[in-house]
Amino acid sequence: MNDFRYQAPTRYIFGRGKEEETGNEVAAIGCKKVMIVYGGQSAVKSGLIDRVKVSLDECEIKYVTLSGIKPNPTDDRVYEGIEVARNESIDGILAVGGGSVIDTAKAIAAGTVYDGDFWDFYAGKAVIRNALPVGVVLTIPAAGSEGSGNSVITKIDGLHKISLRTDFWLRPKFAILNPELTFTLPPFQTASGIADMMAHIMERYFSPTPDVEVTDRICEGILKAIIEEAPKVMANPEDYEARANIMWAGTMAHNGICGCGRVEDWVSHFMEHEISAVYGVTHGAGLATVYPAFLKFMAEHAPSKPAQFARRVFDVDIQDDKSAALEGISHLKDFFRSLGLPLTFAELGVENPDIDLLVKKLHENKGEIIGGYYRLSAADTAVIYSYAL
Ligand code: NZQ
Ligand code: ZN
């Protein structure tokens, strides 16, 4: 096991109706005027935004709003939010939505108190040393941004989708998790969220670091729970208990606990981010397409961990590592398929992917050789993309 530092300071408020406590939570972190950031429609239609506003009013918290944040969020809305936050003397950001909304809120939080261009953080030209506090009311279990220190934004110029990772500054101060808020999710978004949270665990699980048994078992346990609960939410979107388990799994998958003590991988995410940047697909659905392709490559080149994954998560009973790994991939694909997720570029809605472009952007953004579990060149990542054709 490697040495590690792990801090997960987000306070989670979990359960039915907990969005009514938003005002109290905002007051508790010392904010007096916040920017409510939200998406296109869903949170307005469900009445959630109105309930959040009532809760803020009750606690005499002032607010302005920034709405219409789209999936795969872009830098233009961040610049807009920073300007409003400065003009209105905002002292905190309240994200009501999913990963796209939360990531935009985080970027605004860091950019508002920074003299330069907020993109400097994403381009690796500056390190965050300060940010406004961010609170979250989560509406979709998927990206895990409610507990992570990460923010993923696309720069429209050049379509660079970059994931910024911080230890501390971008971790939300609180996250309100009411599983009932996820009842309205369309099946495709529910399924894509499930693929995304599984990928967050697997990116940490596929590691070259030996002797991380506790962390491995945490990962395997959460993955098994997801596989058990997922069919229930797909069959009955208003199954509170199943929604609750999936929601908590999504948070645990990405708040860092699944990575303690080891090198992490993240190649599949980097590869997917290029697909969603160029083709605008849903992130989790892109991962359902890329992850089995990544594992197929690993079954050929480094099968020991995929074999362990197959044996422990899907109860595969095969001695030979490569054969066990391939059998595990087949179970994973069946599972994704059962949720209605795409497994190929065509099923994802990308008929003729420009693999050369994806590979070029990937290695421009992430380096010549990438990957924590197994080091991959541009020739290797081209093969992995081609496995998803
Ligand atoms: O805009 P509205 O109308 O709200 O619709 C949204 C959106 O179309 C809808 N939705 C959300 N909650 C709903 C709902 N519809 C009905 N009922 C509800 N309760 O779902 C759609 C997708 O929303 P989005 O926020 O994009 O989903 P998600 O949470 O999957 O976030 C995806 C983004 O997060 C990034 C992804 O790359 C992508 O840009 N990620 C962020 C990470 C992080 N910050 O740690 C890690 C992840 O790996 C990921 O890369
Ligand atoms: Zn993800």
CSV table of C-alpha atoms and ligand atoms in Angstrom, one decimal:
chain,number,residue,atom,x,y,z
A,1,MET,CA,0.0,0.0,0.0
A,2,ASN,CA,1.3,3.5,-0.8
A,3,ASP,CA,1.3,6.4,1.7
A,4,PHE,CA,-1.7,8.7,1.3
A,5,ARG,CA,-3.5,11.8,2.5
A,6,TYR,CA,-7.2,11.6,2.4
A,7,GLN,CA,-9.6,14.4,3.4
A,8,ALA,CA,-13.3,14.3,2.6
A,9,PRO,CA,-14.7,17.3,4.3
A,10,THR,CA,-18.1,17.4,2.7
A,11,ARG,CA,-21.1,17.2,5.1
A,12,TYR,CA,-23.7,15.0,3.7
A,13,ILE,CA,-27.4,15.5,4.6
A,14,PHE,CA,-29.2,12.5,3.3
A,15,GLY,CA,-32.9,11.7,3.2
A,16,ARG,CA,-36.4,12.6,2.2
A,17,GLY,CA,-37.2,16.3,2.0
A,18,LYS,CA,-33.8,17.4,3.1
A,19,GLU,CA,-33.6,20.2,0.5
A,20,GLU,CA,-35.8,22.1,2.9
A,21,GLU,CA,-32.7,22.4,5.1
A,22,THR,CA,-30.7,24.2,2.4
A,23,GLY,CA,-31.1,27.6,4.0
A,24,ASN,CA,-29.7,26.3,7.3
A,25,GLU,CA,-26.8,24.6,5.6
A,26,VAL,CA,-25.9,27.8,3.7
A,27,ALA,CA,-26.1,29.8,6.9
A,28,ALA,CA,-24.0,27.3,8.7
A,29,ILE,CA,-21.1,27.8,6.3
A,30,GLY,CA,-21.3,31.6,6.8
A,31,CYS,CA,-22.8,32.7,3.5
A,32,LYS,CA,-25.2,35.6,3.2
A,33,LYS,CA,-25.7,36.0,-0.5
A,34,VAL,CA,-25.4,33.0,-2.9
A,35,MET,CA,-25.6,32.3,-6.6
A,36,ILE,CA,-28.0,29.4,-7.3
A,37,VAL,CA,-26.7,27.6,-10.3
A,38,TYR,CA,-29.0,25.1,-12.1
A,39,GLY,CA,-29.7,23.4,-15.4
A,40,GLY,CA,-32.2,23.5,-18.2
A,41,GLN,CA,-35.6,22.4,-16.9
A,42,SER,CA,-35.8,19.5,-14.5
A,43,ALA,CA,-35.2,21.3,-11.2
A,44,VAL,CA,-37.7,24.1,-12.2
A,45,LYS,CA,-40.4,21.6,-13.4
A,46,SER,CA,-40.2,19.6,-10.2
A,47,GLY,CA,-40.6,22.7,-8.0
A,48,LEU,CA,-37.2,22.1,-6.5
A,49,ILE,CA,-35.8,25.5,-7.3
A,50,ASP,CA,-38.9,27.1,-5.6
A,51,ARG,CA,-38.5,25.0,-2.5
A,52,VAL,CA,-34.8,25.9,-2.3
A,53,LYS,CA,-35.6,29.6,-2.6
A,54,VAL,CA,-38.2,29.3,0.2
A,55,SER,CA,-35.6,27.6,2.4
A,56,LEU,CA,-33.1,30.4,1.7
A,57,ASP,CA,-35.8,33.1,2.3
A,58,GLU,CA,-36.6,31.5,5.7
A,59,CYS,CA,-33.0,31.9,6.7
A,60,GLU,CA,-32.7,35.4,5.2
A,61,ILE,CA,-30.1,34.3,2.7
A,62,LYS,CA,-30.1,36.5,-0.4
A,63,TYR,CA,-29.6,35.0,-3.9
A,64,VAL,CA,-29.2,35.5,-7.6
A,65,THR,CA,-29.5,32.8,-10.2
A,66,LEU,CA,-27.6,31.4,-13.1
A,67,SER,CA,-29.7,28.9,-15.0
A,68,GLY,CA,-29.6,26.8,-18.2
A,69,ILE,CA,-26.3,25.0,-17.6
A,70,LYS,CA,-26.1,22.3,-20.2
A,71,PRO,CA,-24.5,18.8,-20.0
A,72,ASN,CA,-20.8,18.8,-20.8
A,73,PRO,CA,-20.6,22.4,-19.4
A,74,THR,CA,-18.6,25.1,-21.2
A,75,ASP,CA,-16.3,27.9,-20.2
A,76,ASP,CA,-18.6,30.7,-21.5
A,77,ARG,CA,-21.1,30.1,-18.7
A,78,VAL,CA,-18.2,30.1,-16.1
A,79,TYR,CA,-17.1,33.6,-17.3
A,80,GLU,CA,-20.7,34.8,-17.2
A,81,GLY,CA,-21.0,33.4,-13.6
A,82,ILE,CA,-17.8,35.0,-12.4
A,83,GLU,CA,-18.9,38.4,-13.7
A,84,VAL,CA,-22.3,38.1,-11.9
A,85,ALA,CA,-20.7,36.8,-8.7
A,86,ARG,CA,-18.3,39.8,-8.6
A,87,ASN,CA,-20.9,42.4,-9.5
A,88,GLU,CA,-23.4,41.0,-6.9
A,89,SER,CA,-20.8,40.5,-4.2
A,90,ILE,CA,-21.7,36.8,-3.9
A,91,ASP,CA,-20.1,34.9,-1.0
A,92,GLY,CA,-21.0,31.4,-1.9
A,93,ILE,CA,-22.3,29.2,-4.8
A,94,LEU,CA,-25.2,26.8,-4.4
A,95,ALA,CA,-25.4,24.2,-7.2
A,96,VAL,CA,-28.8,22.5,-7.7
A,97,GLY,CA,-28.4,19.7,-10.2
A,98,GLY,CA,-25.9,17.1,-11.4
A,99,GLY,CA,-22.2,17.1,-12.4
A,100,SER,CA,-22.5,19.7,-15.1
A,101,VAL,CA,-24.1,22.2,-12.7
A,102,ILE,CA,-21.8,21.4,-9.8
A,103,ASP,CA,-18.7,21.6,-12.0
A,104,THR,CA,-19.7,25.0,-13.3
A,105,ALA,CA,-20.4,26.2,-9.8
A,106,LYS,CA,-16.9,25.0,-8.7
A,107,ALA,CA,-15.2,26.8,-11.6
A,108,ILE,CA,-17.1,30.0,-10.8
A,109,ALA,CA,-16.2,29.6,-7.1
A,110,ALA,CA,-12.5,29.4,-7.9
A,111,GLY,CA,-12.5,32.0,-10.7
A,112,THR,CA,-14.4,34.7,-8.8
A,113,VAL,CA,-11.6,35.2,-6.2
A,114,TYR,CA,-8.7,34.8,-8.8
A,115,ASP,CA,-7.2,37.8,-10.6
A,116,GLY,CA,-6.3,35.9,-13.7
A,117,ASP,CA,-8.3,33.8,-16.2
A,118,PHE,CA,-10.0,30.9,-14.4
A,119,TRP,CA,-8.9,28.6,-17.3
A,120,ASP,CA,-5.4,28.9,-15.9
A,121,PHE,CA,-6.3,26.3,-13.3
A,122,TYR,CA,-7.6,23.8,-15.9
A,123,ALA,CA,-4.6,24.5,-18.2
A,124,GLY,CA,-2.2,23.7,-15.4
A,125,LYS,CA,-0.8,27.3,-15.4
A,126,ALA,CA,-2.0,28.1,-11.9
A,127,VAL,CA,-2.9,26.3,-8.7
A,128,ILE,CA,-6.1,27.1,-6.7
A,129,ARG,CA,-5.3,28.8,-3.4
A,130,ASN,CA,-8.7,30.1,-2.6
A,131,ALA,CA,-12.4,29.6,-3.7
A,132,LEU,CA,-15.8,30.7,-2.6
A,133,PRO,CA,-17.6,27.9,-0.6
A,134,VAL,CA,-19.8,25.6,-2.7
A,135,GLY,CA,-22.9,23.8,-1.5
A,136,VAL,CA,-24.9,21.2,-3.5
A,137,VAL,CA,-28.5,19.9,-3.8
A,138,LEU,CA,-27.9,16.8,-5.9
A,139,THR,CA,-30.5,15.7,-8.5
A,140,ILE,CA,-28.7,12.9,-10.3
A,141,PRO,CA,-26.3,10.3,-8.9
A,142,ALA,CA,-23.6,10.0,-11.5
A,143,ALA,CA,-20.6,12.3,-11.6
A,144,GLY,CA,-19.9,12.2,-7.9
A,145,SER,CA,-19.0,15.9,-8.0
A,146,GLU,CA,-21.0,16.5,-4.8
A,147,GLY,CA,-18.1,14.9,-2.9
A,148,SER,CA,-15.2,15.2,-5.2
A,149,GLY,CA,-12.6,18.0,-5.5
A,150,ASN,CA,-12.9,17.8,-9.3
A,151,SER,CA,-14.4,20.0,-11.9
A,152,VAL,CA,-14.7,19.2,-15.6
A,153,ILE,CA,-15.2,22.1,-18.0
A,154,THR,CA,-14.9,22.2,-21.8
A,155,LYS,CA,-13.2,25.2,-23.4
A,156,ILE,CA,-15.2,25.9,-26.5
A,157,ASP,CA,-12.2,27.2,-28.4
A,158,GLY,CA,-10.6,23.9,-29.5
A,159,LEU,CA,-13.1,21.7,-27.6
A,160,HIS,CA,-10.7,20.9,-24.8
A,161,LYS,CA,-12.6,19.1,-22.0
A,162,ILE,CA,-10.3,19.2,-19.0
A,163,SER,CA,-10.8,17.6,-15.6
A,164,LEU,CA,-9.2,19.7,-12.8
A,165,ARG,CA,-8.5,17.8,-9.7
A,166,THR,CA,-7.9,19.4,-6.3
A,167,ASP,CA,-7.4,17.9,-2.9
A,168,PHE,CA,-9.4,20.4,-0.9
A,169,TRP,CA,-10.5,23.7,-2.5
A,170,LEU,CA,-13.2,22.4,-4.8
A,171,ARG,CA,-14.8,19.9,-2.4
A,172,PRO,CA,-18.3,21.1,-1.6
A,173,LYS,CA,-18.9,22.2,2.0
A,174,PHE,CA,-22.2,20.3,2.1
A,175,ALA,CA,-24.2,18.1,-0.2
A,176,ILE,CA,-27.9,17.5,0.3
A,177,LEU,CA,-28.9,14.1,-1.0
A,178,ASN,CA,-32.6,13.3,-1.3
A,179,PRO,CA,-33.2,10.1,-3.3
A,180,GLU,CA,-36.8,11.3,-4.1
A,181,LEU,CA,-35.3,14.0,-6.3
A,182,THR,CA,-34.0,11.3,-8.6
A,183,PHE,CA,-37.5,9.7,-9.3
A,184,THR,CA,-37.9,12.0,-12.3
A,185,LEU,CA,-34.7,10.9,-14.0
A,186,PRO,CA,-35.3,9.5,-17.5
A,187,PRO,CA,-34.1,5.8,-17.7
A,188,PHE,CA,-31.2,6.7,-20.0
A,189,GLN,CA,-29.8,9.3,-17.5
A,190,THR,CA,-30.3,6.8,-14.6
A,191,ALA,CA,-28.4,4.1,-16.5
A,192,SER,CA,-25.6,6.5,-17.6
A,193,GLY,CA,-25.2,7.7,-14.1
A,194,ILE,CA,-24.8,4.0,-12.9
A,195,ALA,CA,-22.1,3.4,-15.6
A,196,ASP,CA,-20.3,6.6,-14.5
A,197,MET,CA,-20.2,5.7,-10.8
A,198,MET,CA,-19.0,2.2,-11.6
A,199,ALA,CA,-16.3,3.6,-13.8
A,200,HIS,CA,-15.2,5.9,-11.0
A,201,ILE,CA,-14.6,2.9,-8.8
A,202,MET,CA,-12.9,0.9,-11.6
A,203,GLU,CA,-10.6,3.7,-12.5
A,204,ARG,CA,-9.2,3.4,-8.9
A,205,TYR,CA,-9.5,-0.4,-8.8
A,206,PHE,CA,-7.3,-0.9,-11.9
A,207,SER,CA,-4.1,0.0,-10.2
A,208,PRO,CA,-0.5,-1.5,-10.3
A,209,THR,CA,-0.1,-1.0,-6.5
A,210,PRO,CA,-0.1,-4.3,-4.6
A,211,ASP,CA,-1.5,-5.0,-1.1
A,212,VAL,CA,-4.4,-2.7,-1.1
A,213,GLU,CA,-6.9,-5.3,0.1
A,214,VAL,CA,-9.1,-3.0,2.2
A,215,THR,CA,-9.5,-0.5,-0.6
A,216,ASP,CA,-10.0,-3.3,-3.1
A,217,ARG,CA,-12.8,-4.8,-1.0
A,218,ILE,CA,-14.5,-1.4,-0.5
A,219,CYS,CA,-14.5,-1.1,-4.3
A,220,GLU,CA,-15.8,-4.6,-4.9
A,221,GLY,CA,-18.5,-4.2,-2.2
A,222,ILE,CA,-19.9,-1.0,-3.7
A,223,LEU,CA,-19.7,-2.4,-7.3
A,224,LYS,CA,-21.7,-5.5,-6.1
A,225,ALA,CA,-24.3,-3.3,-4.4
A,226,ILE,CA,-24.7,-1.2,-7.6
A,227,ILE,CA,-25.2,-4.3,-9.7
A,228,GLU,CA,-27.8,-5.6,-7.3
A,229,GLU,CA,-29.7,-2.2,-6.9
A,230,ALA,CA,-29.5,-1.0,-10.5
A,231,PRO,CA,-32.2,-3.4,-12.0
A,232,LYS,CA,-34.6,-2.2,-9.2
A,233,VAL,CA,-34.3,1.5,-10.1
A,234,MET,CA,-34.7,0.7,-13.7
A,235,ALA,CA,-37.8,-1.4,-13.1
A,236,ASN,CA,-39.3,1.0,-10.6
A,237,PRO,CA,-38.0,4.5,-10.8
A,238,GLU,CA,-39.8,5.4,-7.5
A,239,ASP,CA,-38.3,2.6,-5.4
A,240,TYR,CA,-37.0,4.9,-2.7
A,241,GLU,CA,-34.7,2.3,-1.1
A,242,ALA,CA,-33.0,1.3,-4.3
A,243,ARG,CA,-32.7,5.0,-5.4
A,244,ALA,CA,-31.1,5.7,-1.9
A,245,ASN,CA,-28.5,3.0,-2.3
A,246,ILE,CA,-27.6,4.1,-5.8
A,247,MET,CA,-27.4,7.7,-4.7
A,248,TRP,CA,-25.0,6.9,-1.8
A,249,ALA,CA,-23.0,4.6,-4.1
A,250,GLY,CA,-22.5,7.4,-6.6
A,251,THR,CA,-21.1,9.6,-3.8
A,252,MET,CA,-18.8,6.9,-2.3
A,253,ALA,CA,-17.6,6.0,-5.8
A,254,HIS,CA,-15.9,9.3,-6.3
A,255,ASN,CA,-15.2,11.0,-2.9
A,256,GLY,CA,-11.7,9.4,-2.8
A,257,ILE,CA,-12.3,6.5,-0.4
A,258,CYS,CA,-12.0,3.9,-3.3
A,259,GLY,CA,-8.5,5.2,-4.2
A,260,CYS,CA,-6.7,5.3,-0.8
A,261,GLY,CA,-3.2,3.9,-0.9
A,262,ARG,CA,-2.6,3.4,-4.5
A,263,VAL,CA,-1.9,4.7,-8.0
A,264,GLU,CA,-5.2,5.3,-10.0
A,265,ASP,CA,-5.7,4.7,-13.7
A,266,TRP,CA,-8.2,7.2,-15.3
A,267,VAL,CA,-7.4,6.3,-18.9
A,268,SER,CA,-11.1,5.4,-19.7
A,269,HIS,CA,-12.2,8.8,-18.4
A,270,PHE,CA,-9.6,10.6,-20.4
A,271,MET,CA,-10.7,8.7,-23.5
A,272,GLU,CA,-14.3,9.4,-22.9
A,273,HIS,CA,-13.8,13.1,-22.2
A,274,GLU,CA,-12.5,13.4,-25.8
A,275,ILE,CA,-15.6,11.7,-27.1
A,276,SER,CA,-18.0,13.9,-25.1
A,277,ALA,CA,-16.0,17.0,-26.0
A,278,VAL,CA,-16.1,16.3,-29.7
A,279,TYR,CA,-19.5,14.6,-30.1
A,280,GLY,CA,-21.5,15.9,-27.1
A,281,VAL,CA,-22.6,12.5,-25.9
A,282,THR,CA,-23.7,11.7,-22.3
A,283,HIS,CA,-20.5,11.0,-20.3
A,284,GLY,CA,-21.7,7.8,-18.6
A,285,ALA,CA,-23.0,6.3,-21.8
A,286,GLY,CA,-19.6,7.1,-23.4
A,287,LEU,CA,-17.9,5.2,-20.5
A,288,ALA,CA,-20.2,2.2,-21.1
A,289,THR,CA,-18.7,2.1,-24.6
A,290,VAL,CA,-15.1,2.7,-23.7
A,291,TYR,CA,-14.7,0.7,-20.5
A,292,PRO,CA,-15.2,-2.8,-21.9
A,293,ALA,CA,-12.8,-1.8,-24.8
A,294,PHE,CA,-10.2,-0.7,-22.2
A,295,LEU,CA,-10.6,-4.0,-20.3
A,296,LYS,CA,-10.3,-6.1,-23.5
A,297,PHE,CA,-6.9,-4.4,-24.1
A,298,MET,CA,-5.9,-5.1,-20.5
A,299,ALA,CA,-7.1,-8.8,-20.7
A,300,GLU,CA,-4.4,-9.1,-23.5
A,301,HIS,CA,-1.6,-7.1,-21.8
A,302,ALA,CA,-2.1,-7.1,-18.0
A,303,PRO,CA,-4.9,-9.5,-17.2
A,304,SER,CA,-4.3,-10.1,-13.4
A,305,LYS,CA,-6.4,-7.3,-12.1
A,306,PRO,CA,-9.2,-7.7,-14.6
A,307,ALA,CA,-9.2,-11.4,-13.6
A,308,GLN,CA,-9.6,-10.5,-9.9
A,309,PHE,CA,-12.4,-8.1,-10.9
A,310,ALA,CA,-14.1,-10.9,-12.8
A,311,ARG,CA,-13.8,-13.4,-10.0
A,312,ARG,CA,-14.7,-11.1,-7.1
A,313,VAL,CA,-17.4,-8.9,-8.7
A,314,PHE,CA,-19.0,-11.3,-11.1
A,315,ASP,CA,-18.1,-14.6,-9.3
A,316,VAL,CA,-16.3,-15.9,-12.4
A,317,ASP,CA,-14.8,-19.3,-11.6
A,318,ILE,CA,-12.0,-19.6,-14.1
A,319,GLN,CA,-8.3,-20.3,-13.2
A,320,ASP,CA,-6.6,-18.7,-16.2
A,321,ASP,CA,-6.3,-14.9,-15.8
A,322,LYS,CA,-6.9,-14.0,-19.4
A,323,SER,CA,-9.9,-16.2,-19.8
A,324,ALA,CA,-11.3,-15.0,-16.5
A,325,ALA,CA,-10.8,-11.4,-17.5
A,326,LEU,CA,-12.6,-12.0,-20.8
A,327,GLU,CA,-15.5,-13.7,-19.1
A,328,GLY,CA,-15.7,-10.7,-16.6
A,329,ILE,CA,-15.9,-8.3,-19.6
A,330,SER,CA,-18.7,-10.3,-21.0
A,331,HIS,CA,-20.6,-10.0,-17.7
A,332,LEU,CA,-20.0,-6.3,-17.6
A,333,LYS,CA,-21.2,-5.8,-21.1
A,334,ASP,CA,-24.4,-7.9,-20.4
A,335,PHE,CA,-25.0,-5.7,-17.3
A,336,PHE,CA,-24.6,-2.4,-19.3
A,337,ARG,CA,-26.8,-3.8,-22.1
A,338,SER,CA,-29.5,-4.8,-19.5
A,339,LEU,CA,-29.6,-1.1,-18.5
A,340,GLY,CA,-30.1,-0.1,-22.1
A,341,LEU,CA,-26.6,1.4,-22.5
A,342,PRO,CA,-24.6,1.6,-25.7
A,343,LEU,CA,-21.6,-0.6,-26.2
A,344,THR,CA,-20.3,0.7,-29.5
A,345,PHE,CA,-19.7,4.1,-31.0
A,346,ALA,CA,-22.7,3.5,-33.4
A,347,GLU,CA,-25.0,2.7,-30.5
A,348,LEU,CA,-23.7,5.8,-28.8
A,349,GLY,CA,-24.9,7.8,-31.8
A,350,VAL,CA,-21.4,8.4,-33.3
A,351,GLU,CA,-21.6,6.6,-36.7
A,352,ASN,CA,-18.1,7.4,-38.0
A,353,PRO,CA,-15.9,8.5,-35.1
A,354,ASP,CA,-12.7,10.2,-36.1
A,355,ILE,CA,-10.3,8.1,-34.1
A,356,ASP,CA,-7.2,9.9,-35.3
A,357,LEU,CA,-8.6,13.2,-34.0
A,358,LEU,CA,-9.7,11.6,-30.6
A,359,VAL,CA,-6.2,10.1,-30.1
A,360,LYS,CA,-4.5,13.3,-31.1
A,361,LYS,CA,-6.5,15.4,-28.7
A,362,LEU,CA,-6.2,12.8,-25.9
A,363,HIS,CA,-2.4,12.8,-26.0
A,364,GLU,CA,-2.2,16.5,-26.5
A,365,ASN,CA,-4.2,17.1,-23.4
A,366,LYS,CA,-2.9,14.2,-21.2
A,367,GLY,CA,0.6,13.5,-22.4
A,368,GLU,CA,2.4,11.1,-24.8
A,369,ILE,CA,2.1,8.1,-22.5
A,370,ILE,CA,-0.9,7.8,-20.2
A,371,GLY,CA,-2.5,5.5,-17.7
A,372,GLY,CA,-1.8,4.3,-14.1
A,373,TYR,CA,-2.5,0.6,-14.4
A,374,TYR,CA,-0.7,0.1,-17.7
A,375,ARG,CA,1.2,2.7,-19.7
A,376,LEU,CA,-0.4,3.4,-23.0
A,377,SER,CA,1.0,5.1,-26.1
A,378,ALA,CA,-1.1,6.7,-28.9
A,379,ALA,CA,-0.9,3.5,-30.9
A,380,ASP,CA,-2.4,1.6,-27.8
A,381,THR,CA,-5.3,4.1,-27.3
A,382,ALA,CA,-6.1,4.0,-31.0
A,383,VAL,CA,-6.5,0.2,-30.6
A,384,ILE,CA,-8.8,0.7,-27.6
A,385,TYR,CA,-11.0,3.2,-29.4
A,386,SER,CA,-11.2,0.7,-32.3
A,387,TYR,CA,-12.4,-2.0,-30.0
A,388,ALA,CA,-15.5,0.2,-29.4
A,389,LEU,CA,-16.4,0.4,-33.1
B,1,NZQ,O1,-30.6,20.4,-17.3
B,1,NZQ,P1,-31.7,19.6,-16.7
B,1,NZQ,O2,-33.0,19.9,-17.2
B,1,NZQ,O3,-31.6,19.6,-15.2
B,1,NZQ,O4,-31.5,18.1,-17.1
B,1,NZQ,C1,-30.4,17.3,-16.7
B,1,NZQ,C2,-29.4,17.0,-17.8
B,1,NZQ,O5,-30.1,17.0,-19.1
B,1,NZQ,C3,-30.9,15.9,-16.3
B,1,NZQ,N1,-31.3,15.8,-14.9
B,1,NZQ,C4,-30.6,16.0,-13.8
B,1,NZQ,N2,-31.3,15.7,-12.7
B,1,NZQ,C5,-32.5,15.4,-13.1
B,1,NZQ,C6,-32.5,15.4,-14.5
B,1,NZQ,N3,-33.7,15.1,-15.2
B,1,NZQ,C7,-34.8,14.7,-14.5
B,1,NZQ,N4,-34.8,14.6,-13.2
B,1,NZQ,C8,-33.7,14.9,-12.4
B,1,NZQ,N5,-33.7,14.8,-11.1
B,1,NZQ,O6,-29.8,15.0,-16.5
B,1,NZQ,C9,-29.0,15.5,-17.6
B,1,NZQ,C10,-27.6,15.3,-17.3
B,1,NZQ,O7,-27.2,16.2,-16.2
B,1,NZQ,P2,-25.6,16.3,-15.9
B,1,NZQ,O8,-25.4,17.3,-14.8
B,1,NZQ,O9,-24.9,16.6,-17.2
B,1,NZQ,O10,-25.3,14.8,-15.4
B,1,NZQ,P3,-24.1,14.2,-14.7
B,1,NZQ,O11,-24.2,14.3,-13.2
B,1,NZQ,O12,-23.9,12.9,-15.3
B,1,NZQ,O13,-22.8,15.2,-15.0
B,1,NZQ,C11,-22.0,15.0,-16.2
B,1,NZQ,C12,-20.9,15.9,-16.2
B,1,NZQ,O14,-20.0,15.7,-15.1
B,1,NZQ,C13,-18.7,15.5,-15.6
B,1,NZQ,C14,-18.9,14.8,-16.9
B,1,NZQ,O15,-17.8,14.8,-17.7
B,1,NZQ,C15,-20.0,15.7,-17.5
B,1,NZQ,O16,-19.5,16.9,-18.0
B,1,NZQ,N6,-17.9,14.7,-14.6
B,1,NZQ,C16,-17.6,15.4,-13.4
B,1,NZQ,C17,-16.8,14.8,-12.5
B,1,NZQ,C18,-16.4,15.5,-11.2
B,1,NZQ,N7,-16.6,16.8,-11.2
B,1,NZQ,O17,-15.9,14.9,-10.3
B,1,NZQ,C19,-16.4,13.4,-12.6
B,1,NZQ,C20,-17.0,12.6,-13.7
B,1,NZQ,O18,-16.1,11.6,-14.1
B,1,NZQ,C21,-17.4,13.4,-14.9
B,1,NZQ,O19,-16.4,13.5,-15.8
B,2,ZN,ZN,-17.1,10.0,-14.7
